[in-house]
Coordinates of C-alpha atoms in Angstrom, one line a residue:
Chain A
M19 CA 57.4 102.5 -168.4
R20 CA 58.8 102.7 -164.9
L21 CA 61.7 100.4 -164.2
D22 CA 60.0 98.5 -161.4
L23 CA 57.0 97.6 -163.7
T24 CA 59.3 95.8 -166.1
H25 CA 60.6 93.7 -163.3
I26 CA 57.2 92.7 -162.1
Q27 CA 56.0 91.4 -165.4
R28 CA 57.9 88.1 -165.2
W29 CA 56.1 87.1 -162.0
I30 CA 52.7 87.2 -163.7
E31 CA 51.4 84.2 -165.4
P32 CA 50.0 84.5 -168.9
G33 CA 46.2 84.6 -169.0
S34 CA 45.9 85.1 -165.3
R35 CA 43.6 87.6 -163.5
V36 CA 45.3 90.7 -162.2
L37 CA 44.1 93.5 -159.9
D38 CA 46.2 96.6 -160.0
L39 CA 45.7 98.8 -156.9
G40 CA 46.4 102.5 -157.8
C41 CA 46.8 101.7 -161.5
G42 CA 47.3 105.3 -162.6
N43 CA 46.8 105.8 -166.3
G44 CA 46.9 102.0 -166.8
E45 CA 50.2 101.8 -168.7
F46 CA 51.2 98.7 -166.8
L47 CA 47.9 96.9 -167.1
Q48 CA 47.8 97.7 -170.8
R49 CA 51.3 96.1 -171.2
L50 CA 50.3 93.1 -169.2
A51 CA 47.2 92.7 -171.3
K52 CA 49.2 92.9 -174.5
E53 CA 52.2 90.8 -173.5
R54 CA 50.8 88.4 -170.9
Q55 CA 47.1 88.4 -172.1
V56 CA 46.0 88.9 -168.5
R57 CA 42.4 89.8 -167.6
G58 CA 43.1 93.0 -165.6
L59 CA 41.1 95.3 -163.4
G60 CA 42.6 98.6 -162.2
L61 CA 41.6 100.7 -159.1
E62 CA 42.2 104.4 -159.3
I63 CA 40.8 107.6 -157.8
D64 CA 42.3 110.3 -160.0
P65 CA 39.6 111.3 -162.6
D66 CA 42.0 112.2 -165.4
K67 CA 44.0 109.0 -165.0
I68 CA 40.8 107.0 -165.0
T69 CA 39.7 108.5 -168.3
N70 CA 43.2 107.9 -169.7
A71 CA 43.2 104.3 -168.6
V72 CA 39.7 103.7 -170.0
S73 CA 40.8 105.1 -173.3
R74 CA 43.4 102.3 -173.4
G75 CA 40.6 99.9 -173.4
L76 CA 41.1 98.8 -169.8
D77 CA 38.5 98.1 -167.0
I78 CA 38.9 100.6 -164.3
V79 CA 36.9 101.0 -161.1
E80 CA 37.0 104.2 -159.2
Q81 CA 37.6 103.2 -155.6
D82 CA 39.6 104.5 -152.7
M83 CA 41.8 101.8 -151.2
D84 CA 41.7 103.6 -147.9
A85 CA 38.0 103.0 -147.7
G86 CA 38.5 99.3 -147.8
L87 CA 38.6 96.5 -150.3
D88 CA 35.9 94.3 -148.8
N89 CA 33.8 94.3 -152.0
F90 CA 36.5 92.0 -153.5
P91 CA 35.8 88.3 -152.7
D92 CA 38.5 86.1 -151.2
Q93 CA 41.0 84.7 -153.7
S94 CA 39.2 86.2 -156.6
F95 CA 42.5 87.3 -158.4
D96 CA 45.7 85.5 -159.2
T97 CA 47.9 88.5 -158.6
V98 CA 47.2 91.8 -156.8
V99 CA 49.7 94.5 -157.7
M100 CA 50.4 97.6 -155.8
A101 CA 53.1 99.7 -157.4
H102 CA 54.4 102.7 -155.6
A103 CA 51.3 103.2 -153.5
L104 CA 52.2 101.4 -150.2
Q105 CA 53.6 104.7 -148.9
A106 CA 50.5 106.6 -149.8
V107 CA 47.8 104.6 -148.1
H108 CA 46.4 105.3 -144.6
Y109 CA 47.0 101.7 -143.3
P110 CA 49.7 99.9 -145.3
D111 CA 49.5 96.8 -143.1
R112 CA 45.8 96.4 -143.7
V113 CA 46.1 96.9 -147.4
L114 CA 48.8 94.2 -147.5
E115 CA 46.6 91.8 -145.6
E116 CA 43.7 92.6 -148.0
M117 CA 46.0 92.0 -151.0
L118 CA 46.7 88.5 -149.9
R119 CA 43.1 87.8 -149.0
I120 CA 41.9 88.9 -152.5
G121 CA 44.9 87.5 -154.5
R122 CA 46.9 84.2 -154.5
Q123 CA 50.0 86.4 -154.6
G124 CA 50.8 90.0 -154.2
I125 CA 53.4 92.2 -155.8
V126 CA 54.5 95.4 -153.9
T127 CA 56.9 98.1 -155.0
F128 CA 57.9 101.1 -152.9
P129 CA 60.7 103.7 -152.7
N130 CA 63.3 102.7 -150.1
F131 CA 63.6 105.5 -147.7
A132 CA 66.9 104.2 -146.3
H133 CA 68.7 104.6 -149.7
W134 CA 72.1 106.3 -149.0
R135 CA 71.1 109.5 -150.8
C136 CA 68.0 109.8 -148.5
R137 CA 70.2 109.1 -145.5
L138 CA 72.8 111.6 -146.7
Y139 CA 70.2 114.3 -147.3
L140 CA 68.5 113.8 -143.9
G141 CA 71.9 113.4 -142.1
S142 CA 73.6 116.4 -143.6
R143 CA 70.8 118.8 -144.0
G144 CA 68.5 117.6 -141.2
R145 CA 65.5 118.0 -143.5
M146 CA 63.1 115.6 -145.2
P147 CA 64.5 114.6 -148.6
V148 CA 63.2 116.1 -151.7
S149 CA 64.5 114.6 -155.0
R150 CA 63.5 113.6 -158.5
F151 CA 62.0 110.4 -157.1
M152 CA 60.3 112.0 -154.1
P153 CA 59.5 115.5 -155.4
Y154 CA 57.2 116.6 -152.6
N155 CA 57.5 118.7 -149.5
W156 CA 56.7 116.9 -146.2
Y157 CA 53.6 119.0 -145.6
D158 CA 52.1 118.4 -149.0
T159 CA 52.8 114.9 -150.1
P160 CA 50.7 111.8 -151.0
N161 CA 53.5 109.8 -149.4
I162 CA 52.5 109.6 -145.7
H163 CA 54.0 106.2 -144.8
F164 CA 57.6 106.0 -146.1
C165 CA 59.4 102.8 -145.1
T166 CA 62.6 101.1 -145.7
V167 CA 63.5 97.6 -147.0
T168 CA 64.2 96.5 -143.5
D169 CA 61.0 97.9 -142.2
F170 CA 59.0 96.1 -144.8
E171 CA 60.6 92.8 -144.2
A172 CA 60.1 93.2 -140.5
L173 CA 56.4 93.8 -141.1
C174 CA 56.1 90.7 -143.3
E175 CA 57.8 88.6 -140.6
E176 CA 55.5 89.9 -138.0
R177 CA 52.3 89.3 -140.0
G178 CA 53.4 85.9 -141.3
I179 CA 53.6 87.1 -144.9
R180 CA 56.0 85.0 -147.1
I181 CA 58.5 86.8 -149.3
L182 CA 58.7 84.6 -152.4
A183 CA 61.1 86.8 -154.3
R184 CA 62.5 90.3 -154.2
D185 CA 64.2 92.5 -156.6
M186 CA 66.1 95.6 -155.7
V187 CA 66.5 98.4 -158.2
G188 CA 69.5 100.8 -157.8
N189 CA 69.7 104.3 -159.1
T190 CA 71.2 103.1 -162.4
L191 CA 70.8 100.0 -164.4
R192 CA 74.6 99.5 -164.5
R193 CA 74.9 99.0 -160.8
P194 CA 72.4 96.3 -159.8
L195 CA 75.0 94.5 -157.7
L196 CA 75.2 97.0 -154.9
A197 CA 71.5 97.2 -154.7
S198 CA 71.2 93.4 -154.4
A199 CA 74.1 93.1 -151.9
W200 CA 73.1 95.9 -149.6
P201 CA 69.5 96.7 -150.5
N202 CA 68.7 98.8 -147.5
L203 CA 71.5 101.2 -148.5
F204 CA 71.5 101.0 -152.3
A205 CA 68.0 100.1 -153.4
V206 CA 66.1 103.1 -154.7
T207 CA 63.0 100.9 -155.3
A208 CA 62.2 97.6 -153.6
I209 CA 60.0 95.0 -155.4
Y210 CA 58.5 92.1 -153.5
L211 CA 56.5 89.0 -154.5
I212 CA 54.6 87.9 -151.5
S213 CA 52.0 85.4 -150.5
R214 CA 50.4 83.8 -147.4
Chain B
M15 CA 20.3 124.3 -184.5
K16 CA 23.7 123.4 -183.1
T17 CA 26.5 122.3 -185.4
S18 CA 27.4 118.9 -183.9
T19 CA 24.0 117.5 -184.4
V20 CA 22.5 114.5 -186.3
G21 CA 20.4 117.2 -188.0
I22 CA 16.7 116.7 -189.0
V23 CA 15.4 113.3 -188.2
A24 CA 12.1 111.6 -188.8
P25 CA 10.5 108.9 -186.6
Q26 CA 9.8 105.5 -188.1
R27 CA 7.1 103.0 -187.2
A28 CA 7.4 99.2 -187.0
R29 CA 4.4 97.0 -186.8
F30 CA 4.7 93.5 -185.1
E31 CA 2.1 90.9 -186.0
E32 CA 3.6 88.1 -183.9
P33 CA 1.8 88.0 -180.5
L34 CA 3.9 89.1 -177.5
T35 CA 3.3 87.2 -174.2
L36 CA 3.9 89.7 -171.4
A37 CA 5.3 89.1 -168.0
C38 CA 1.9 89.6 -166.5
G39 CA 0.6 86.6 -168.5
R40 CA -1.5 88.7 -170.9
V41 CA -0.8 88.7 -174.7
L42 CA -0.5 91.6 -177.0
A43 CA -1.7 90.2 -180.4
T44 CA -0.2 93.1 -182.4
Y45 CA 1.7 96.2 -181.5
E46 CA 3.6 99.1 -183.0
L47 CA 6.9 100.7 -181.9
V48 CA 8.0 104.2 -183.0
Y49 CA 11.7 104.7 -183.3
E50 CA 14.4 106.9 -184.7
T51 CA 17.9 106.0 -186.0
Y52 CA 21.0 108.1 -186.3
G53 CA 24.2 107.2 -188.2
T54 CA 24.7 104.3 -190.7
L55 CA 24.6 100.6 -190.0
N56 CA 27.8 99.1 -191.3
S57 CA 27.9 96.1 -193.7
A58 CA 28.8 93.7 -190.9
R59 CA 25.8 95.1 -188.9
S60 CA 28.1 95.3 -185.9
N61 CA 28.0 99.0 -185.0
A62 CA 24.5 99.3 -183.7
I63 CA 23.7 101.0 -180.3
L64 CA 20.4 100.6 -178.6
V65 CA 19.4 103.6 -176.5
C66 CA 16.8 102.8 -173.8
H67 CA 14.8 105.7 -172.4
A68 CA 13.9 106.6 -168.8
L69 CA 10.6 107.2 -167.1
S70 CA 9.3 110.1 -169.2
G71 CA 11.6 109.6 -172.3
H72 CA 10.7 108.6 -175.8
H73 CA 12.2 107.8 -179.2
H74 CA 13.4 111.4 -180.0
A75 CA 16.8 111.2 -178.4
A76 CA 18.9 113.4 -180.8
G77 CA 18.6 115.9 -183.6
Y78 CA 15.6 118.0 -184.6
H79 CA 12.2 117.2 -186.1
S80 CA 12.2 120.4 -188.1
A81 CA 14.3 123.4 -188.8
D82 CA 12.2 125.5 -186.4
D83 CA 12.5 123.0 -183.5
R84 CA 13.8 125.0 -180.6
K85 CA 15.0 122.0 -178.6
P86 CA 16.8 118.9 -179.8
G87 CA 16.1 115.3 -178.6
W88 CA 16.5 114.5 -174.9
W89 CA 20.0 113.1 -175.1
D90 CA 21.5 115.3 -177.8
E91 CA 24.4 116.1 -175.5
C92 CA 25.6 112.5 -175.8
I93 CA 24.4 111.4 -179.3
G94 CA 25.8 113.0 -182.5
P95 CA 28.9 113.5 -184.6
G96 CA 31.9 113.8 -182.3
K97 CA 29.8 113.1 -179.2
P98 CA 30.2 110.1 -176.8
I99 CA 27.8 108.0 -178.9
D100 CA 29.4 109.2 -182.1
T101 CA 27.1 108.9 -185.1
N102 CA 30.1 109.1 -187.4
H103 CA 30.8 105.5 -186.3
F104 CA 27.7 104.1 -184.7
F105 CA 24.2 103.3 -185.9
V106 CA 22.0 104.4 -183.1
V107 CA 18.4 103.1 -182.5
S108 CA 16.2 104.9 -180.1
L109 CA 12.6 103.8 -179.6
N110 CA 9.5 104.8 -177.6
N111 CA 8.8 101.8 -175.3
L112 CA 5.7 99.7 -175.4
G113 CA 3.1 101.4 -173.1
G114 CA 4.5 104.8 -174.0
C115 CA 2.5 107.8 -175.2
H116 CA 4.6 109.1 -178.0
G117 CA 3.5 106.8 -180.8
S118 CA 4.2 103.2 -179.7
T119 CA 1.3 101.0 -178.6
G120 CA 0.2 102.0 -175.2
P121 CA -2.8 103.2 -173.1
V122 CA -3.7 106.0 -175.6
S123 CA -3.8 103.5 -178.5
I124 CA -7.0 101.9 -179.6
N125 CA -7.7 98.5 -178.2
P126 CA -8.7 96.4 -181.2
N127 CA -11.2 94.4 -179.1
T128 CA -13.2 97.4 -178.0
A129 CA -12.4 100.0 -180.6
A130 CA -11.8 102.5 -177.7
P131 CA -8.6 103.6 -176.2
W132 CA -6.9 101.0 -173.9
G133 CA -6.7 103.5 -171.0
P134 CA -6.2 101.8 -167.7
D135 CA -6.9 98.4 -169.3
F136 CA -3.6 98.3 -171.0
P137 CA -1.6 95.4 -169.7
S138 CA 0.8 96.0 -166.8
L139 CA 4.3 95.9 -168.1
R140 CA 7.7 94.9 -166.7
V141 CA 11.1 96.0 -167.9
R142 CA 11.6 92.6 -169.5
D143 CA 8.6 93.1 -171.7
W144 CA 10.4 96.2 -173.1
V145 CA 13.5 94.1 -173.6
H146 CA 11.7 91.4 -175.5
S147 CA 9.9 94.0 -177.7
Q148 CA 13.3 95.7 -178.3
A149 CA 14.8 92.4 -179.3
R150 CA 12.1 92.0 -182.0
L151 CA 12.9 95.5 -183.2
A152 CA 16.5 94.4 -183.5
D153 CA 15.4 91.3 -185.5
L154 CA 13.5 93.6 -187.8
L155 CA 16.5 95.8 -188.3
G156 CA 18.8 92.8 -188.9
I157 CA 20.8 93.4 -185.8
D158 CA 22.0 90.1 -184.2
C159 CA 24.2 91.7 -181.6
W160 CA 24.3 95.3 -180.3
A161 CA 27.7 96.9 -180.0
A162 CA 26.2 98.3 -176.8
V163 CA 22.9 98.7 -175.0
V164 CA 22.9 102.0 -173.3
G165 CA 20.5 103.7 -170.8
G166 CA 20.2 106.1 -167.9
S167 CA 18.0 105.5 -164.8
L168 CA 15.1 103.3 -165.9
G169 CA 17.0 102.9 -169.2
G170 CA 19.9 101.4 -167.3
M171 CA 17.6 98.8 -165.9
Q172 CA 16.6 97.8 -169.4
A173 CA 20.3 97.6 -170.4
M174 CA 21.0 95.3 -167.4
R175 CA 18.0 93.1 -168.2
W176 CA 19.2 92.8 -171.8
A177 CA 22.5 91.5 -170.4
L178 CA 20.7 88.7 -168.6
L179 CA 17.9 87.8 -171.1
Y180 CA 19.9 88.0 -174.3
P181 CA 23.6 87.6 -173.2
Q182 CA 24.7 86.8 -176.8
R183 CA 23.1 89.8 -178.2
L184 CA 25.1 92.7 -176.7
R185 CA 28.9 93.2 -176.3
H186 CA 28.7 96.1 -173.9
C187 CA 26.1 97.3 -171.4
V188 CA 26.2 101.0 -170.3
V189 CA 24.3 101.6 -167.1
I190 CA 24.1 105.3 -166.0
A191 CA 22.6 106.6 -162.7
S192 CA 20.6 103.4 -162.2
A193 CA 20.0 100.7 -159.5
L194 CA 19.4 96.9 -159.1
R195 CA 16.0 97.7 -157.8
L196 CA 14.1 100.5 -156.2
S197 CA 14.3 101.3 -152.5
A198 CA 11.3 101.8 -150.3
Q199 CA 11.9 105.6 -150.5
N200 CA 11.9 105.4 -154.4
I201 CA 8.6 103.4 -154.4
A202 CA 7.1 105.9 -151.9
F203 CA 7.8 108.8 -154.2
N204 CA 6.3 106.9 -157.1
E205 CA 3.2 106.1 -155.0
I206 CA 2.7 109.8 -154.2
A207 CA 2.9 110.5 -157.9
R208 CA 0.3 107.9 -158.7
Q209 CA -2.0 109.0 -155.9
A210 CA -1.8 112.6 -157.2
I211 CA -3.0 111.4 -160.6
Q212 CA -5.7 109.1 -159.3
A213 CA -7.0 111.7 -156.8
D214 CA -7.7 114.1 -159.7
P215 CA -11.5 113.9 -160.3
D216 CA -10.8 114.2 -164.1
F217 CA -8.9 110.9 -164.0
A218 CA -12.2 109.1 -164.1
E219 CA -10.5 105.9 -162.9
G220 CA -8.3 106.0 -165.9
H221 CA -11.1 106.4 -168.5
Y222 CA -10.5 110.1 -169.1
L223 CA -10.0 109.7 -172.8
T224 CA -13.5 108.3 -173.3
H225 CA -14.9 110.9 -170.8
N226 CA -13.2 113.7 -172.7
T227 CA -11.4 114.9 -169.6
L228 CA -7.7 115.1 -168.7
P229 CA -6.3 114.7 -165.2
A230 CA -3.9 117.6 -165.9
K231 CA -3.7 118.8 -162.3
G232 CA -2.9 115.4 -160.9
L233 CA -0.3 114.6 -163.6
A234 CA 1.3 118.0 -163.0
L235 CA 1.5 117.3 -159.3
A236 CA 3.0 113.9 -160.0
R237 CA 5.6 115.5 -162.2
M238 CA 6.4 118.1 -159.6
V239 CA 7.1 115.4 -157.0
G240 CA 9.2 113.5 -159.5
H241 CA 11.1 116.5 -160.6
I242 CA 12.2 117.3 -157.0
T243 CA 13.8 113.9 -156.8
Y244 CA 15.7 114.5 -160.1
L245 CA 17.4 117.6 -158.7
S246 CA 19.9 117.9 -155.8
D247 CA 19.5 120.3 -152.9
D248 CA 22.5 122.2 -154.2
A249 CA 21.2 122.4 -157.7
M250 CA 17.9 123.9 -156.4
A251 CA 19.8 126.2 -154.1
N252 CA 22.0 127.4 -156.9
K253 CA 19.1 127.8 -159.4
F254 CA 16.5 129.4 -157.1
G255 CA 17.8 129.8 -153.6
R256 CA 15.0 131.7 -151.8
D257 CA 14.5 134.2 -154.6
L258 CA 11.0 135.6 -154.7
R259 CA 9.0 135.8 -157.9
S260 CA 6.4 138.2 -156.4
G261 CA 5.5 139.7 -153.2
S262 CA 7.8 140.4 -150.3
L263 CA 8.7 139.0 -146.9
E264 CA 8.9 142.5 -145.3
L265 CA 6.7 142.9 -142.2
G266 CA 3.5 144.7 -142.9
E267 CA 3.2 143.3 -146.5
E268 CA -0.1 141.7 -147.0
E269 CA 0.6 140.1 -150.4
I270 CA 1.7 136.5 -150.0
A271 CA 5.2 136.1 -151.3
E272 CA 5.9 133.5 -154.0
F273 CA 9.2 131.8 -154.4
Q274 CA 10.8 131.2 -157.7
V275 CA 11.0 127.5 -157.1
Q276 CA 7.2 127.4 -156.8
S277 CA 6.6 128.9 -160.1
Y278 CA 9.4 126.7 -161.7
L279 CA 7.8 123.5 -160.4
R280 CA 4.3 124.6 -161.5
Y281 CA 5.7 125.4 -165.0
Q282 CA 7.4 122.0 -165.2
G283 CA 4.2 120.3 -164.0
S284 CA 1.9 122.0 -166.5
Q285 CA 4.4 121.5 -169.4
F286 CA 4.6 117.8 -168.7
S287 CA 0.8 117.3 -168.2
G288 CA 0.2 118.8 -171.6
S289 CA 2.6 116.3 -173.3
F290 CA 2.3 113.0 -171.3
D291 CA -0.4 110.5 -170.7
A292 CA -1.4 109.8 -167.1
N293 CA -2.0 106.1 -167.6
T294 CA 1.4 105.8 -169.2
Y295 CA 2.9 107.6 -166.2
I296 CA 1.3 105.1 -163.8
L297 CA 2.4 102.2 -166.0
M298 CA 6.0 103.4 -166.2
T299 CA 6.3 104.1 -162.5
Q300 CA 4.9 100.6 -161.8
A301 CA 7.4 99.0 -164.1
L302 CA 10.1 100.9 -162.1
D303 CA 8.7 99.7 -158.8
F304 CA 8.5 96.1 -159.9
F305 CA 12.0 95.9 -161.4
D306 CA 14.3 93.7 -159.3
L307 CA 17.2 92.4 -161.4
A308 CA 18.1 89.6 -159.1
R309 CA 14.7 88.5 -157.8
E310 CA 14.5 85.2 -159.7
Y311 CA 18.2 84.5 -159.1
G312 CA 17.6 83.9 -155.4
D313 CA 17.9 87.7 -154.7
D314 CA 21.6 87.4 -155.5
P315 CA 22.8 89.9 -158.0
V316 CA 26.1 88.1 -158.3
A317 CA 24.3 85.0 -159.5
A318 CA 22.2 87.1 -161.8
F319 CA 25.3 88.7 -163.5
R320 CA 27.0 85.4 -163.9
S321 CA 24.6 84.8 -166.9
A322 CA 25.8 88.0 -168.5
Q323 CA 28.6 87.8 -171.1
C324 CA 29.2 91.5 -172.0
S325 CA 31.4 94.2 -170.5
F326 CA 29.9 96.9 -168.4
L327 CA 30.3 100.6 -167.9
V328 CA 28.6 101.9 -164.8
L329 CA 28.4 105.6 -164.0
S330 CA 26.9 107.5 -161.1
F331 CA 26.8 111.2 -160.0
S332 CA 27.8 112.5 -156.7
T333 CA 24.7 114.5 -155.8
D334 CA 22.1 112.0 -157.3
W335 CA 19.9 111.0 -154.4
R336 CA 17.3 109.2 -156.4
F337 CA 19.8 106.5 -157.5
S338 CA 22.8 107.5 -155.5
P339 CA 26.4 106.4 -156.1
S340 CA 26.0 103.7 -153.5
R341 CA 23.2 102.1 -155.6
S342 CA 25.6 102.0 -158.6
R343 CA 28.3 100.5 -156.3
E344 CA 25.9 97.6 -155.6
I345 CA 25.8 96.9 -159.3
V346 CA 29.6 97.2 -159.6
D347 CA 30.4 95.0 -156.6
A348 CA 28.1 92.3 -157.9
L349 CA 29.8 92.5 -161.3
I350 CA 33.2 92.2 -159.6
A351 CA 32.1 89.2 -157.6
A352 CA 30.6 87.6 -160.7
D353 CA 33.9 88.2 -162.5
R354 CA 32.4 90.3 -165.2
P355 CA 34.5 93.0 -166.9
V356 CA 33.4 96.4 -165.4
T357 CA 34.4 100.0 -165.4
Y358 CA 33.0 102.4 -162.9
A359 CA 33.3 106.1 -162.0
E360 CA 31.4 108.4 -159.8
I361 CA 31.2 111.8 -161.6
E362 CA 31.3 114.9 -159.4
A363 CA 28.2 116.9 -160.4
D364 CA 25.8 119.3 -158.8
E365 CA 22.8 118.4 -160.9
G366 CA 21.5 115.4 -159.0
H367 CA 19.9 112.6 -161.0
D368 CA 19.4 114.8 -164.0
A369 CA 23.2 115.0 -164.4
F370 CA 23.1 112.1 -166.8
L371 CA 21.5 114.4 -169.3
M372 CA 23.9 117.2 -168.8
P373 CA 27.2 118.1 -170.6
I374 CA 29.5 117.6 -167.7
P375 CA 33.1 117.5 -169.0
R376 CA 34.4 114.5 -167.0
Y377 CA 31.2 112.5 -167.8
L378 CA 31.5 113.2 -171.6
A379 CA 35.2 112.5 -171.6
L380 CA 34.9 109.2 -169.8
F381 CA 31.8 108.1 -171.8
T382 CA 33.6 109.0 -175.0
A383 CA 36.7 107.0 -173.9
Y384 CA 34.6 103.9 -173.2
M385 CA 32.6 104.2 -176.4
Q386 CA 35.9 104.3 -178.4
R387 CA 36.5 100.9 -176.9
V388 CA 33.0 99.8 -177.9
R389 CA 33.9 100.9 -181.4
G390 CA 37.1 98.9 -181.3
D391 CA 35.1 95.8 -180.5
C392 CA 32.7 96.4 -183.4

């Protein structure tokens, strides 16, 4: 279980309806179903991940977020989750707007591109960072829209999106203080609970 | 005979004496349904799967009728030990629908009132008539609630109708390569098929059985038209391309060249016309044309699906142009809007509509994964 998913769980009400955009193999939805008794639906486009998620007993719809989400009615879910996919969609701003049209609240997680290691890598080598967390070369990566904690909050401000809570995850569990105090420098992963 | 098979199976016959009022208003006083079963019904009677057949299908879905049978049942790729509908765990019921020509009461049966074959006087049927008759078969077999009702194409329409008419009697509904209703283009192809049959002088306005003729040419032509719609452009290109069966396209050659695809279609047509009844073909294509899941729900499929209580698996195939992926998406979107549990995937496949009968690895893997969930709910 990825660290950011553990954080998300407490924001999800038991028995609520959850849409997971880019649900992967459904690990998170399965856990929510078990521990929070949610009624979940996952969206995914990778065939093997879909089969894997279905074998966990989950409902999965093969659908590409970049082609739109207008088949989902307004306010039809309690929570719409998008974990580590914001940086991989064509129009992150539109997806955010759609999340809050479909759901009462949204939960977004993304890798913070302004983490000091990224800055150091880019600053010292002058090349796009490649690491354990971002293992792709710039020319062959699903991550086409990297952003920083500050970028994201600026976008929310501009679009009138309310940040209800945020959680910053540092590169080790023992040092959460740095990540909370200076998130744009020390957060590896940013987690936001948002609403209209 | 392949190893992972249900083996030798024998059809069974059920007779129903309670009159069945049909959607058209007419009443069938008695009727018979021919069916096969595979696997074992558990003591809780909770592991039963109903398989609904498509336009030209029948009860023989899996296994062999004898040791010398060359071909297994029509859905043997998906039904059997270790297959998606795993007969080690499920009790599978597959019937020939009412109006069919493989043993169930239909146009080739004797009309008790006239002592002659029903022929074209057999009542017009709707998908819901099949569902009601299937429910009576379930009663007879002691099955209160199906673990799943499963069908491809026209079979998927029956499965969806089950979910609306008997919401308490199925836990899962599996709809493969199907649609909420036919498009104008779908109906147009069916009309050509019917016209081909009716234009054959041997059709005798449907009374060919009493005239001792058979509209074989018309039925073959109808099948040829239908068959084209089951295949994709790519599938035909891969299978035949422009290969010639005889003659040549060289200049100066007088003999007319014949393409492989021509002889293939003629073979398919003649095979079919020897094993299928023309009146049944007309009746089945009409049932397809008339099917419209949401018609009496104000043409709103969302309202229609609100009366369903089961979970749904919907599958489509990328090159299917008869019931294309976008038709399946209409089903899925309505289910999402109706807040029904749904799983959907579009399977990449070259085989067109026929893909639902083929052993495509992703299709089988996903179908298997879903059926394991069905098993968990038994």
